[in-house]
Structures are given as structure tokens and as C-alpha cells.
Short mmCIF file of C-alpha atoms in Angstrom, two decimals:
data_model
loop_
_atom_site.label_atom_id
_atom_site.label_comp_id
_atom_site.label_asym_id
_atom_site.label_seq_id
_atom_site.Cartn_x
_atom_site.Cartn_y
_atom_site.Cartn_z
CA THR A 122 57.36 119.53 107.85
CA VAL A 123 57.10 122.13 105.09
CA VAL A 124 59.27 121.59 102.03
CA GLU A 125 60.77 124.85 100.77
CA PRO A 126 60.64 124.75 96.94
CA GLU A 127 63.73 126.97 96.54
CA CYS A 128 65.72 124.65 98.81
CA GLU A 129 64.43 121.50 97.12
CA LYS A 130 65.38 122.78 93.64
CA SER A 131 68.95 123.73 94.65
CA SER A 132 70.66 122.34 97.77
CA ALA A 133 70.60 123.03 101.50
CA THR A 134 73.91 124.92 101.43
CA THR A 135 73.03 126.99 98.36
CA TYR A 136 69.62 127.84 99.82
CA TYR A 137 71.14 128.83 103.16
CA TRP A 138 73.68 131.13 101.49
CA TYR A 139 71.32 132.92 99.12
CA ARG A 140 68.14 132.99 101.20
CA GLU A 141 69.15 132.81 104.89
CA ALA A 142 72.51 134.61 104.87
CA LEU A 143 72.14 137.09 101.99
CA ASP A 144 68.33 137.08 101.61
CA ILE A 145 69.23 138.09 98.07
CA SER A 146 66.94 140.06 95.74
CA GLY A 147 66.18 139.05 92.16
CA SER A 148 68.21 141.76 90.45
CA LEU A 149 70.59 144.68 90.95
CA SER A 150 67.71 147.17 90.63
CA GLU A 151 65.80 145.63 93.55
CA SER A 152 67.56 146.98 96.65
CA GLY A 153 65.34 145.19 99.15
CA GLY A 154 66.67 147.27 102.06
CA LEU A 155 69.48 146.44 104.48
CA ASN A 156 70.08 142.93 105.79
CA TRP A 157 70.32 143.65 109.52
CA LYS A 158 72.42 140.55 110.32
CA MET A 159 75.08 141.46 107.79
CA THR A 160 74.93 145.14 108.73
CA LEU A 161 75.70 144.25 112.36
CA SER A 162 78.54 141.95 111.27
CA LEU A 163 79.97 144.73 109.09
CA LEU A 164 79.87 147.16 112.01
CA VAL A 165 81.68 144.72 114.34
CA ALA A 166 84.38 144.10 111.71
CA TRP A 167 85.07 147.82 111.20
CA VAL A 168 85.14 148.46 114.96
CA MET A 169 87.85 145.78 115.24
CA VAL A 170 89.85 147.36 112.41
CA CYS A 171 89.43 150.83 113.92
CA LEU A 172 90.68 149.74 117.35
CA ALA A 173 93.75 148.11 115.79
CA MET A 174 94.50 151.27 113.78
CA ILE A 175 94.11 153.56 116.81
CA LYS A 176 96.64 151.47 118.75
CA GLY A 177 99.11 152.01 115.93
CA ILE A 178 101.66 149.95 114.07
CA GLN A 179 102.84 148.12 117.22
CA SER A 180 99.37 146.83 117.99
CA SER A 181 98.39 145.97 114.43
CA GLY A 182 101.80 144.33 113.98
CA LYS A 183 101.17 142.02 116.93
CA VAL A 184 97.66 141.26 115.69
CA MET A 185 99.11 140.51 112.26
CA TYR A 186 101.33 137.81 113.78
CA PHE A 187 98.21 135.93 114.86
CA SER A 188 96.07 136.76 111.83
CA SER A 189 98.92 135.67 109.52
CA LEU A 190 100.00 132.48 111.30
CA PHE A 191 96.62 131.13 112.38
CA PRO A 192 95.45 130.50 108.77
CA TYR A 193 98.52 128.29 108.20
CA VAL A 194 97.56 126.14 111.18
CA VAL A 195 94.01 125.80 109.85
CA LEU A 196 95.16 125.10 106.27
CA LEU A 197 97.57 122.39 107.42
CA CYS A 198 94.83 120.78 109.52
CA PHE A 199 92.46 120.91 106.54
CA LEU A 200 95.13 119.47 104.23
CA VAL A 201 95.80 116.48 106.51
CA ARG A 202 92.06 115.91 106.97
CA GLY A 203 91.37 116.41 103.27
CA LEU A 204 94.02 113.90 102.14
CA LEU A 205 92.36 111.24 104.28
CA LEU A 206 89.02 111.73 102.50
CA ASN A 207 87.83 109.50 99.67
CA GLY A 208 88.28 111.25 96.32
CA SER A 209 90.84 113.83 97.46
CA VAL A 210 93.49 112.36 95.12
CA ASP A 211 91.13 112.89 92.16
CA GLY A 212 90.81 116.56 93.09
CA ILE A 213 94.57 117.06 93.41
CA ARG A 214 95.18 115.22 90.12
CA HIS A 215 92.67 117.55 88.47
CA MET A 216 94.52 120.55 89.96
CA PHE A 217 97.85 119.57 88.41
CA THR A 218 96.41 118.57 85.01
CA PRO A 219 97.12 121.48 82.62
CA LYS A 220 94.43 122.66 80.21
CA LEU A 221 96.11 124.48 77.35
CA GLU A 222 92.87 125.90 75.92
CA ILE A 223 92.19 127.71 79.21
CA MET A 224 95.78 128.96 79.49
CA LEU A 225 95.38 130.74 76.15
CA ASP A 226 92.48 132.78 77.53
CA PRO A 227 93.70 136.33 78.44
CA LYS A 228 91.04 136.53 81.17
CA VAL A 229 92.83 133.76 83.09
CA TRP A 230 96.12 135.68 83.01
CA ARG A 231 94.40 138.91 84.01
CA GLU A 232 92.79 137.21 87.00
CA ALA A 233 96.10 135.55 87.88
CA ALA A 234 97.83 138.96 87.85
CA THR A 235 95.04 140.45 89.97
CA GLN A 236 95.38 137.57 92.43
CA VAL A 237 99.12 138.26 92.77
CA PHE A 238 98.46 141.98 93.30
CA PHE A 239 95.87 141.23 95.97
CA ALA A 240 97.93 138.54 97.69
CA LEU A 241 101.08 140.69 97.85
CA GLY A 242 99.19 143.94 98.46
CA LEU A 243 100.72 145.60 95.39
CA GLY A 244 99.17 148.87 94.27
CA PHE A 245 97.20 149.40 97.48
CA GLY A 246 99.83 151.39 99.38
CA GLY A 247 99.83 149.08 102.40
CA VAL A 248 103.29 147.65 101.67
CA ILE A 249 104.74 151.16 101.26
CA ALA A 250 103.04 152.35 104.45
CA PHE A 251 104.37 149.48 106.56
CA SER A 252 107.85 149.66 105.00
CA SER A 253 108.11 153.37 105.88
CA TYR A 254 108.59 152.27 109.50
CA ASN A 255 111.66 150.17 108.63
CA LYS A 256 115.23 151.12 109.48
CA ARG A 257 117.39 152.56 106.73
CA ASP A 258 119.59 149.47 106.48
CA ASN A 259 116.67 147.02 106.52
CA ASN A 260 117.31 144.23 104.00
CA CYS A 261 114.35 144.93 101.73
CA HIS A 262 115.80 142.55 99.11
CA PHE A 263 115.50 139.59 101.48
CA ASP A 264 112.02 140.73 102.54
CA ALA A 265 110.79 140.96 98.94
CA VAL A 266 112.15 137.52 97.98
CA LEU A 267 110.86 135.91 101.18
CA VAL A 268 107.36 137.38 100.87
CA SER A 269 107.13 136.36 97.20
CA PHE A 270 108.09 132.75 97.92
CA VAL A 271 105.91 132.53 101.03
CA ASN A 272 103.00 133.91 99.01
CA PHE A 273 103.57 131.35 96.23
CA PHE A 274 103.76 128.37 98.58
CA THR A 275 100.76 129.65 100.55
CA SER A 276 98.75 129.81 97.32
CA VAL A 277 99.78 126.25 96.45
CA LEU A 278 98.92 125.05 99.98
CA ALA A 279 95.51 126.73 99.91
CA THR A 280 94.81 125.35 96.42
CA LEU A 281 95.77 121.82 97.51
CA VAL A 282 93.30 122.08 100.39
CA VAL A 283 90.53 123.39 98.13
CA PHE A 284 90.98 120.75 95.44
CA ALA A 285 91.33 117.92 97.97
CA VAL A 286 88.01 118.92 99.53
CA LEU A 287 86.35 119.56 96.15
CA GLY A 288 87.56 116.12 95.00
CA PHE A 289 85.87 114.62 98.07
CA LYS A 290 82.67 116.53 97.29
CA ALA A 291 82.78 115.48 93.61
CA ASN A 292 83.20 111.86 94.70
CA ILE A 293 80.08 112.05 96.89
CA ILE A 294 78.02 113.65 94.09
CA ASN A 295 79.37 111.03 91.65
CA GLU A 296 78.34 108.19 93.98
CA LYS A 297 74.79 109.61 94.16
CA CYS A 298 74.76 109.88 90.37
CA VAL A 299 75.80 106.20 90.03
CA ILE A 300 73.10 105.02 92.47
CA GLN A 301 70.32 107.06 90.82
CA ASN A 302 71.20 105.98 87.28
CA SER A 303 71.69 102.35 88.32
CA GLU A 304 68.11 102.37 89.64
CA LYS A 305 66.97 103.74 86.27
CA ILE A 306 68.76 100.90 84.46
CA LEU A 307 67.09 98.31 86.72
CA LYS A 308 63.67 99.82 85.94
CA LEU A 309 64.43 99.78 82.21
CA LEU A 310 65.46 96.11 82.49
CA LYS A 311 62.19 95.25 84.28
CA ILE A 312 59.95 96.93 81.70
CA GLY A 313 61.93 95.40 78.83
CA ASN A 314 63.43 98.57 77.33
CA LEU A 315 66.87 97.08 77.91
CA SER A 316 68.01 93.48 77.45
CA GLN A 317 69.77 91.62 80.25
CA ASP A 318 72.28 90.35 77.67
CA MET A 319 73.71 93.90 77.42
CA ILE A 320 74.83 93.83 81.05
CA PRO A 321 78.21 92.14 81.78
CA HIS A 322 77.89 89.15 84.15
CA HIS A 323 80.18 90.54 86.85
CA ILE A 324 78.05 93.69 87.34
CA ASN A 325 76.14 93.75 90.63
CA PHE A 326 73.79 96.77 90.76
CA SER A 327 73.36 96.55 94.54
CA SER A 328 77.05 97.49 95.06
CA ILE A 329 78.07 98.93 91.70
CA THR A 330 81.20 101.05 91.43
CA ALA A 331 81.61 104.20 89.30
CA LYS A 332 83.95 102.27 86.97
CA ASP A 333 81.41 99.45 86.42
CA TYR A 334 78.56 101.91 85.90
CA ASN A 335 80.49 103.82 83.23
CA LEU A 336 81.22 100.47 81.50
CA VAL A 337 77.49 99.67 81.41
CA TYR A 338 76.70 103.23 80.33
CA ASP A 339 79.12 103.00 77.35
CA ILE A 340 77.66 99.63 76.28
CA ILE A 341 74.06 100.90 76.40
CA LYS A 342 75.06 104.06 74.52
CA LYS A 343 76.61 102.00 71.69
CA VAL A 344 73.77 99.47 71.42
CA LYS A 345 70.88 101.92 71.85
CA GLU A 346 72.46 104.71 69.84
CA GLU A 347 69.22 106.09 68.36
CA GLU A 348 67.02 105.66 71.45
CA PHE A 349 69.69 106.57 74.02
CA ASP A 350 68.57 110.15 74.69
CA SER A 351 65.06 109.01 75.58
CA LEU A 352 66.40 106.63 78.28
CA GLY A 353 67.43 109.57 80.49
CA LEU A 354 70.75 108.10 81.61
CA LYS A 355 73.65 110.36 82.61
CA SER A 356 77.41 109.89 82.52
CA CYS A 357 78.83 109.86 86.03
CA GLN A 358 82.38 111.19 85.81
CA ILE A 359 84.21 112.90 88.69
CA GLU A 360 85.93 115.14 86.12
CA ASN A 361 82.54 116.55 85.08
CA GLU A 362 81.92 117.76 88.63
CA LEU A 363 85.43 119.13 89.03
CA ASN A 364 85.16 121.02 85.73
CA LYS A 365 82.22 123.01 87.03
CA ALA A 366 83.95 126.34 87.65
CA VAL A 367 83.27 127.74 91.10
CA GLN A 368 84.78 131.08 92.09
CA GLY A 369 84.30 134.05 94.36
CA THR A 370 81.82 133.76 97.20
CA GLY A 371 80.41 130.58 95.67
CA LEU A 372 83.65 128.71 96.37
CA ALA A 373 83.98 129.59 100.05
CA PHE A 374 80.34 129.80 101.08
CA ILE A 375 78.73 127.11 98.93
CA ALA A 376 81.10 124.54 97.41
CA PHE A 377 83.63 124.33 100.26
CA THR A 378 80.94 124.63 102.93
CA GLU A 379 78.83 121.90 101.35
CA ALA A 380 81.86 119.60 101.32
CA MET A 381 82.48 120.33 105.02
CA THR A 382 78.97 119.15 105.92
CA HIS A 383 80.13 115.64 105.02
CA PHE A 384 83.16 115.82 107.34
CA PRO A 385 83.06 113.95 110.64
CA ALA A 386 82.66 116.62 113.36
CA SER A 387 81.68 119.13 110.67
CA PRO A 388 80.70 121.97 113.10
CA PHE A 389 84.28 122.08 114.41
CA TRP A 390 85.74 122.33 110.89
CA SER A 391 83.18 124.97 109.92
CA VAL A 392 84.08 127.17 112.89
CA MET A 393 87.79 126.80 112.12
CA PHE A 394 87.27 127.62 108.44
CA PHE A 395 85.16 130.74 108.94
CA PHE A 396 87.32 131.98 111.80
CA MET A 397 90.24 131.70 109.39
CA LEU A 398 88.34 133.75 106.77
CA VAL A 399 87.62 136.47 109.34
CA ASN A 400 91.34 136.56 110.24
CA LEU A 401 92.34 136.85 106.59
CA GLY A 402 89.82 139.63 106.00
CA LEU A 403 90.96 141.62 109.04
CA GLY A 404 94.63 141.12 108.15
CA SER A 405 94.01 142.45 104.65
CA MET A 406 92.11 145.47 105.95
CA PHE A 407 94.84 146.38 108.46
CA GLY A 408 97.29 146.77 105.58
CA THR A 409 94.83 148.58 103.32
CA ILE A 410 93.73 151.11 105.97
CA GLU A 411 97.34 151.67 107.06
CA GLY A 412 98.07 152.50 103.42
CA ILE A 413 95.37 155.19 103.53
CA ILE A 414 96.07 156.64 106.98
CA THR A 415 99.90 156.81 106.97
CA PRO A 416 100.34 159.18 103.97
CA ILE A 417 97.65 161.55 105.30
CA VAL A 418 99.19 161.62 108.79
CA ASP A 419 102.66 162.16 107.31
CA THR A 420 101.49 164.97 105.03
CA PHE A 421 98.96 166.92 107.10
CA LYS A 422 100.11 166.12 110.66
CA VAL A 423 96.61 165.16 111.82
CA ARG A 424 96.01 162.97 114.86
CA LYS A 425 96.06 159.33 113.87
CA GLU A 426 93.30 158.35 116.34
CA ILE A 427 90.78 160.85 114.91
CA LEU A 428 91.70 160.02 111.32
CA SER A 429 91.37 156.27 112.00
CA VAL A 430 87.85 156.70 113.38
CA ILE A 431 86.80 158.94 110.46
CA CYS A 432 88.32 156.59 107.88
CA CYS A 433 86.68 153.47 109.34
CA LEU A 434 83.34 155.26 109.73
CA VAL A 435 83.37 156.35 106.07
CA ALA A 436 84.35 152.82 105.02
CA PHE A 437 81.48 151.38 107.07
CA LEU A 438 78.98 153.77 105.46
CA ILE A 439 80.24 152.85 101.97
CA GLY A 440 80.05 149.18 102.99
CA LEU A 441 76.30 149.53 103.59
CA ILE A 442 75.96 149.24 99.79
CA PHE A 443 77.12 145.62 100.08
CA VAL A 444 74.79 144.57 102.91
CA GLN A 445 71.60 145.39 101.04
CA ARG A 446 69.67 142.41 99.75
CA SER A 447 71.16 143.22 96.34
CA GLY A 448 74.60 143.78 97.88
CA ASN A 449 76.19 140.64 96.44
CA TYR A 450 75.71 142.02 92.92
CA TYR A 451 77.52 145.21 93.94
CA VAL A 452 80.39 143.08 95.30
CA THR A 453 80.73 141.52 91.84
CA MET A 454 80.57 144.95 90.18
CA PHE A 455 83.21 146.49 92.44
CA ASP A 456 85.43 143.43 92.07
CA ASP A 457 85.28 143.53 88.27
CA TYR A 458 85.47 147.27 87.65
CA SER A 459 87.02 148.95 90.68
CA ALA A 460 89.67 146.48 91.80
CA THR A 461 90.90 144.74 88.66
CA LEU A 462 91.52 147.08 85.73
CA PRO A 463 92.38 150.24 87.72
CA LEU A 464 94.71 148.22 89.95
CA LEU A 465 96.60 146.96 86.90
CA LEU A 466 96.90 150.50 85.55
CA LEU A 467 98.07 151.87 88.91
CA VAL A 468 100.83 149.27 89.15
CA ILE A 469 101.95 150.19 85.60
CA LEU A 470 102.08 153.87 86.62
CA GLU A 471 104.09 152.98 89.74
CA ASN A 472 106.57 151.12 87.56
CA ILE A 473 106.84 154.08 85.15
CA ALA A 474 107.28 156.53 88.05
CA VAL A 475 110.21 154.60 89.50
CA THR A 476 111.96 153.36 86.35
CA ARG A 477 111.37 156.28 83.95
CA ILE A 478 110.66 159.42 85.97
CA TYR A 479 112.79 158.88 89.09
CA GLY A 480 115.23 156.76 87.09
CA ILE A 481 116.04 153.08 87.37
CA ASP A 482 119.78 153.82 87.70
CA LYS A 483 119.19 156.18 90.63
CA PHE A 484 116.85 153.65 92.21
CA MET A 485 119.42 150.85 91.88
CA GLU A 486 122.05 153.17 93.44
CA ASP A 487 119.68 153.88 96.36
CA LEU A 488 119.22 150.15 96.90
CA LYS A 489 122.98 149.65 96.85
CA ASP A 490 123.42 152.32 99.54
CA MET A 491 120.69 150.79 101.69
CA LEU A 492 121.61 147.13 101.27
CA GLY A 493 125.38 147.47 101.16
CA PHE A 494 125.59 145.46 97.93
CA SER A 495 124.40 145.86 94.34
CA PRO A 496 121.15 144.01 93.54
CA SER A 497 121.23 141.58 90.64
CA ARG A 498 120.90 143.02 87.11
CA TYR A 499 117.92 140.70 86.77
CA TYR A 500 115.88 143.29 88.70
CA TYR A 501 117.14 146.11 86.49
CA TYR A 502 115.94 144.51 83.26
CA THR A 503 112.75 143.13 84.81
CA TRP A 504 111.67 146.50 86.21
CA LYS A 505 112.68 148.47 83.13
CA TYR A 506 111.50 146.21 80.31
CA VAL A 507 109.78 142.92 81.25
CA SER A 508 107.29 144.07 83.90
CA PRO A 509 105.86 147.09 82.03
CA LEU A 510 105.63 145.09 78.79
CA VAL A 511 103.81 142.14 80.39
CA MET A 512 101.44 144.41 82.32
CA LEU A 513 100.67 146.52 79.24
CA CYS A 514 99.81 143.35 77.30
CA LEU A 515 97.50 142.28 80.14
CA LEU A 516 95.92 145.73 80.20
CA VAL A 517 95.25 145.75 76.44
CA ALA A 518 93.89 142.18 76.54
CA SER A 519 91.62 143.10 79.46
CA ILE A 520 90.24 146.19 77.69
CA VAL A 521 89.62 144.23 74.48
CA GLN A 522 87.88 141.42 76.35
CA MET A 523 85.81 143.89 78.35
CA GLY A 524 84.67 145.49 75.10
CA LEU A 525 83.79 142.16 73.45
CA SER A 526 81.97 140.49 76.36
CA PRO A 527 78.68 142.06 77.52
CA PRO A 528 79.04 143.50 81.04
CA GLY A 529 76.64 141.84 83.45
CA TYR A 530 76.20 139.72 86.57
CA ASN A 531 74.67 136.41 87.67
CA ALA A 532 71.38 137.04 89.45
CA TRP A 533 69.77 134.47 91.75
CA ILE A 534 66.24 133.60 90.58
CA GLU A 535 64.10 132.44 93.49
CA ASP A 536 61.45 130.64 91.40
CA THR A 537 63.89 128.40 89.56
CA ALA A 538 66.59 128.36 92.29
CA THR A 539 69.27 128.95 89.67
CA GLU A 540 71.61 131.73 88.61
CA GLU A 541 70.73 133.70 85.49
CA PHE A 542 73.00 136.12 83.62
CA LYS A 543 71.63 139.65 83.43
CA SER A 544 73.09 142.70 81.70
CA TYR A 545 73.77 145.83 83.71
CA PRO A 546 71.17 148.59 83.31
CA THR A 547 72.32 151.99 81.99
CA TRP A 548 72.73 153.55 85.45
CA ALA A 549 74.82 150.56 86.55
CA MET A 550 77.07 150.95 83.49
CA LEU A 551 77.65 154.59 84.42
CA LEU A 552 78.48 153.44 87.95
CA CYS A 553 81.01 150.91 86.58
CA VAL A 554 82.74 153.66 84.57
CA SER A 555 82.67 155.96 87.61
CA LEU A 556 84.32 153.26 89.74
CA MET A 557 87.21 152.95 87.30
CA VAL A 558 87.60 156.74 87.02
CA LEU A 559 87.45 157.25 90.81
CA ALA A 560 90.13 154.63 91.40
CA LEU A 561 92.49 156.45 89.01
CA LEU A 562 91.48 160.03 89.85
CA PRO A 563 94.14 160.67 92.55
CA VAL A 564 96.91 160.36 89.95
CA PRO A 565 95.94 163.37 87.75
CA ILE A 566 94.65 165.37 90.74
CA VAL A 567 97.93 165.13 92.68
CA TYR A 568 99.85 165.85 89.47
CA MET A 569 97.88 169.07 88.89
CA VAL A 570 98.23 170.07 92.56
CA ARG A 571 102.00 169.64 92.38
CA ARG A 572 102.35 171.13 88.90
CA CYS A 573 100.30 174.24 89.59
CA ASN A 574 101.45 174.65 93.23
CA LEU A 575 97.83 174.71 94.41
CA VAL A 576 98.95 173.64 97.89
CA GLU A 577 101.65 175.65 99.65
CA ASP A 578 104.88 173.69 99.37
CA SER A 579 106.34 173.57 102.86
CA SER A 580 110.04 173.18 103.47
CA GLY A 581 109.36 169.62 104.43
CA SER A 582 108.18 168.51 101.02
CA LEU A 583 109.88 165.71 99.20
CA ALA A 584 110.69 168.12 96.35
CA SER A 585 113.24 169.95 98.50
CA VAL A 586 115.25 166.90 99.48
CA SER A 587 118.24 165.42 97.68
CA TYR A 588 119.34 161.84 98.29
CA LYS A 589 123.11 161.41 98.28
CA ARG A 590 124.84 158.17 99.21
CA GLY A 591 122.40 157.18 101.89
CA ARG A 592 122.31 160.66 103.46
CA ILE A 593 119.43 163.05 103.06
CA ILE A 594 120.65 166.62 102.52
CA LYS A 595 118.16 169.46 102.70
CA GLU A 596 118.39 172.25 100.17
CA PRO A 597 118.55 175.74 101.75
CA VAL A 598 115.06 176.66 102.85
CA ASN A 599 113.40 178.67 105.59
CA VAL A 600 114.80 177.03 108.71
CA GLU A 601 113.00 177.99 111.88
CA GLU A 602 110.75 176.73 114.64
CA ASP A 603 112.81 173.91 116.06
CA ASN A 604 110.28 171.11 116.37
CA THR A 605 111.88 168.83 118.93
CA SER A 606 108.69 166.96 119.72
CA LEU A 607 109.87 164.18 117.43
CA ILE A 608 112.88 163.65 119.68
CA HIS A 609 111.82 164.42 123.24
CA GLY A 610 109.07 162.77 125.18
CA LYS A 611 107.34 160.91 122.39
CA SER A 612 107.26 157.20 121.75
CA PRO A 613 106.70 155.94 118.18
CA SER A 614 103.10 155.03 119.00
CA GLU A 615 102.35 158.46 120.48
CA VAL A 616 103.39 160.61 117.55
CA PRO A 617 101.92 160.60 114.09
CA SER A 618 103.96 158.99 111.34
CA PRO A 619 106.71 161.61 110.95
CA ASN A 620 107.13 163.61 107.78
CA LEU A 621 110.12 165.58 106.60
CA GLY A 622 110.60 168.19 109.31
CA LYS A 623 111.83 171.76 108.97
CA ASN A 624 115.17 171.11 110.62
CA ILE A 625 118.42 169.36 109.94
CA TYR A 626 120.05 167.83 112.95
CA ARG A 627 123.75 167.93 112.32
CA LYS A 628 125.72 164.81 113.08
CA GLN A 629 128.59 165.71 115.39
CA THR A 630 132.08 164.94 114.15
CA GLY A 631 133.30 161.74 115.71
CA SER A 632 129.83 160.72 116.87
CA PRO A 633 128.71 157.17 116.17
CA THR A 634 126.77 156.64 112.98
CA LEU A 635 123.06 156.62 113.59
CA ASP A 636 121.03 154.52 111.22
CA THR A 637 117.64 155.47 112.51
CA ALA A 638 115.91 158.56 113.74
CA PRO A 639 114.78 158.79 117.38
CA ASN A 640 111.26 158.02 116.20
CA GLY A 641 112.38 154.74 114.66
CA ARG A 642 112.33 155.85 111.04
CA TYR A 643 115.42 156.83 109.09
CA GLY A 644 115.45 159.91 106.94
CA ILE A 645 112.06 161.28 107.97
CA GLY A 646 112.06 164.02 110.59
CA TYR A 647 115.72 163.36 111.43
CA LEU A 648 118.01 164.53 108.66
CA MET A 649 121.75 164.18 108.98
CA ALA A 650 124.43 166.03 107.05
CA ASP A 651 128.05 164.96 107.42
CA MET A 652 129.51 168.32 106.44
CA PRO A 653 131.63 169.80 109.29
CA ASP A 654 132.86 172.64 107.05
CA MET A 655 129.41 174.12 106.49
CA PRO A 656 128.40 176.99 108.80
CA GLU A 657 125.69 176.21 111.34
CA SER A 658 123.49 178.96 109.88
CA ASP A 659 123.52 177.29 106.45
CA LEU A 660 122.63 173.96 107.98
#
């Protein structure tokens, strides 16, 4: 048997993650080439996403049922199993114990906001893309409230599972700490460095508990105050282990995985856990890619199948950055600079666009027409004042903190088997700035395109449509080329996501009210005008 120094200095799980799975390099500058195992896994994942996108919203919707519900089954199984483990209560108690000094840190609030954006899919376009397939009278108010509450309780459920398992892991590490330090005390007693009189009579070192050890530890620390550091004894507190902050990939692939190795039938739980992670990843990507594909299909009338393949292929090629040996450092960089700050700014701009530019009063009137009742004024004041103010405060705090703290990453050092903080080189700093600029670039570009009329404004553009009491009335434009393909012979999965067509289909007097277009989407491609007095030519 050959002992691997890197494994011996860290732990089996940590070694497996950094050396076997990632085969990580020592710094961001050392590419190390592609990791073929991860490259193959990345390819398989994108092929699965691509196939779901080609099949369309019906297919991805059905897949989402499984990918959304399966994690709940796994989480509930883990929660029941976790609560039966020794030390799980300590983990849950730690979870619900507030730490005011941490709550005053703006970074915590920024990360909490980012977590909410990611969990709800805000700012990515996926929610808007999926909702564009809804009927006109869909109760979006109920959907929004339901999704928010489900998301909150899911987060609590997942956190309970994590802390129950981490409490179990902390208990195991604490027990090892007690045994090792108890052996040290026995040796010190034998060589005479410690007196037997210091040890309470009821203490039995062969079956000592954590409580008894900490009692002995406190006594020795008081008596041997000056010589205590030289004795080499450590305090064994479960809280010390739980306070060790673990986040990102380290939580799922090291801390949680290491805890699972102590489960009875651990291979079964490992398979369940990682299968759940794959489901969550695929579910997230379905929404994200739908948010990219749908607007392009609606605007340029391209074939969804071809666009899906191109989009997934480009995403796979970009993803090759992350499956290099130094790829994990790029994941950290993209997470910090491409997905956090720009996302916050995009959501602020969305809020401004709806409440200030389009008009909060008009928006509330639209909701009233769609829902059939007036939404609570709570939403009015939240959207207009509270949300932008809170998000602006978060944005300013994030920028200030980013300026004060040196930008860098934690690199894995093979010789010491520990993580070491390293600052980003100059080229990496330029890349970080580029990531933030690229994420925000579509906003000014589309503004200039619209402002300067750089792209020919077809009669189907949103600019030429007025919204009146739930009806969409087209302003007089060049009406020709009756495109009936949206009505005849096409199922929703066969046609691209419809855009505003060039025609108005007049609702016949006395005909039943139609809430949806033939393609399943109200107000897009099927425009109704309830104006029997208007000449057909004007319509």
C-alpha cells in the first residue's frame, strides 16, 4: 500500500474531489489542459438539454415535472434519515441560532438576494419565456405567491437537511477530537506533566464523553495557565466545527459527501444525492435556455430546432473553460463577477422599466384586466418604492465591498493539501470586468438599435401595439400577406413561438369570446378588435 501524501494531509473526500474528480491545477494561470472525464460529462448534459429544447415546451414541461418533484422526494428521505443520526439536533439548533454580527455584513444580504434571484429565476428571462405561453386570463397573482412560498419552504427544507447532516458530521469529528486529546492527557499523566488530583473522580478516559472531556480541559487550562499552550490540547466543541463556513462546491462535493460516507448503505444515499443534483442542474438549464431561445424565435422567426442546437453547442464550447484543470477557479470568477452584480443591476433595470417607463399605474390596470380583480396596493408600493430602494442599497454595498476587499480566489496547493488565497493576475482582472460588461451589454445595445432604428421596424413590433382593456388593437400599418400558418395545420409544438403578426383577425359580432389564440397564446399572432363599426379595410 502506497500512502498518498496529499490524501493523508487532507481527507479522503477532499483528496478525491480535488485530485481525482477535478485534477485541479495550482493556480488560475496553469490551465493544465482539459479534464476528459468532466468534458464528456459536460457534453452529455448539454445533449440532454438540447433534446429537451428541440421537443419544445410540452416536452420540457413534462421533464420539469419529474426534475422538480424528484428532489423533494430525495430531500424528505434525507431529512428523515438525517434526523435519526446522532448530532443532527446540534446542527439544526446551530441553524436557527441567529448571529447578529454576521447579519450586519452587507455581503450576507447580497448573497441572500442573489440566492433568491437564482432560486426564482429572476433576471434570467426564463420566467418571462415560460409565462409567454400562458392564457390571457391565467391567474399570475396566484402563481407568483405560490412559487414564492414554495421556494421559501424548499429552501428551509434543504437547509434543514444540510444542517442535520453537517451536525452529524461535526459530532463524528468531535468524537475523534475527544479520543485523540484524551490519549494525550493520559500520556501527560504517565510522564508526570499533569497531576492525577486535577482529574475529577467520575471521569473514565476509556469511555469519556465530550461533556466530561471539556470539563477536564477547562480544569487543566485554569491550573496550568502558563504552560497550557505547550501541552498541545485542543477544545472539542461541536460549535467550532459547525462554524467552519463551507459554501459552493465544497458544501455539496466535500462536506455533505464526507458526511454521507458515514451513513449506513452510503452508496445508495450517494447515488440519490448526486442524481438529485443532476436533476436540479438540468431543470435550471431548461428555464435558462428557454429564456434565450424564445425571444429570438419570436423576433426573427427562425426554426427552434436549429437555434436550440446552435445555442447548446455554443454553451458547450464556452463550458470547456470550466472543465480545464483550472476550471474550478473560473467557476468562482464567473459566479462572483458575471452572475451576482450584473444580475442585481438587471433586476433593478427591469423594475425601472415596468414602474417608471411603462408606468406602474398602467401595469396595475393590465393586471386588473387579466385577473378580473385589482391586486393589493401592497404590490404597488413595493414595486414602486421598496424594491428599487432595497436593491439599490444592496448594489451600492456590493460595489463598496468589492472595492475594499482584494479580488481573488482560493487555490488548492498540492504540497500542503490546503487552500490558499491568491489575488487575480492583471489579465484575470480584465476578464472579470469584461464579464460584468458583457452581462449588461444587451441593455444599451438594444436601446441604441431601437432609438436609431438600426433594424427595420416591422408592423409586428411591440411599438405599434396599444393595449386597451385586455384587447390588443393594432395601429394602422401596412396590412398584407395573410399569414394563416399560425391558425391552420400547425400544433403549438410545430410552430415557433409566435410573434405579433401582420394581421388583425376581427372578432365576429355575437361570436363567443376567445381568450386564447389558436396557437395557445393570447395576444400574440391573434389580435382581436371588437369594433364592428370600423371598415374591414381599416382593420
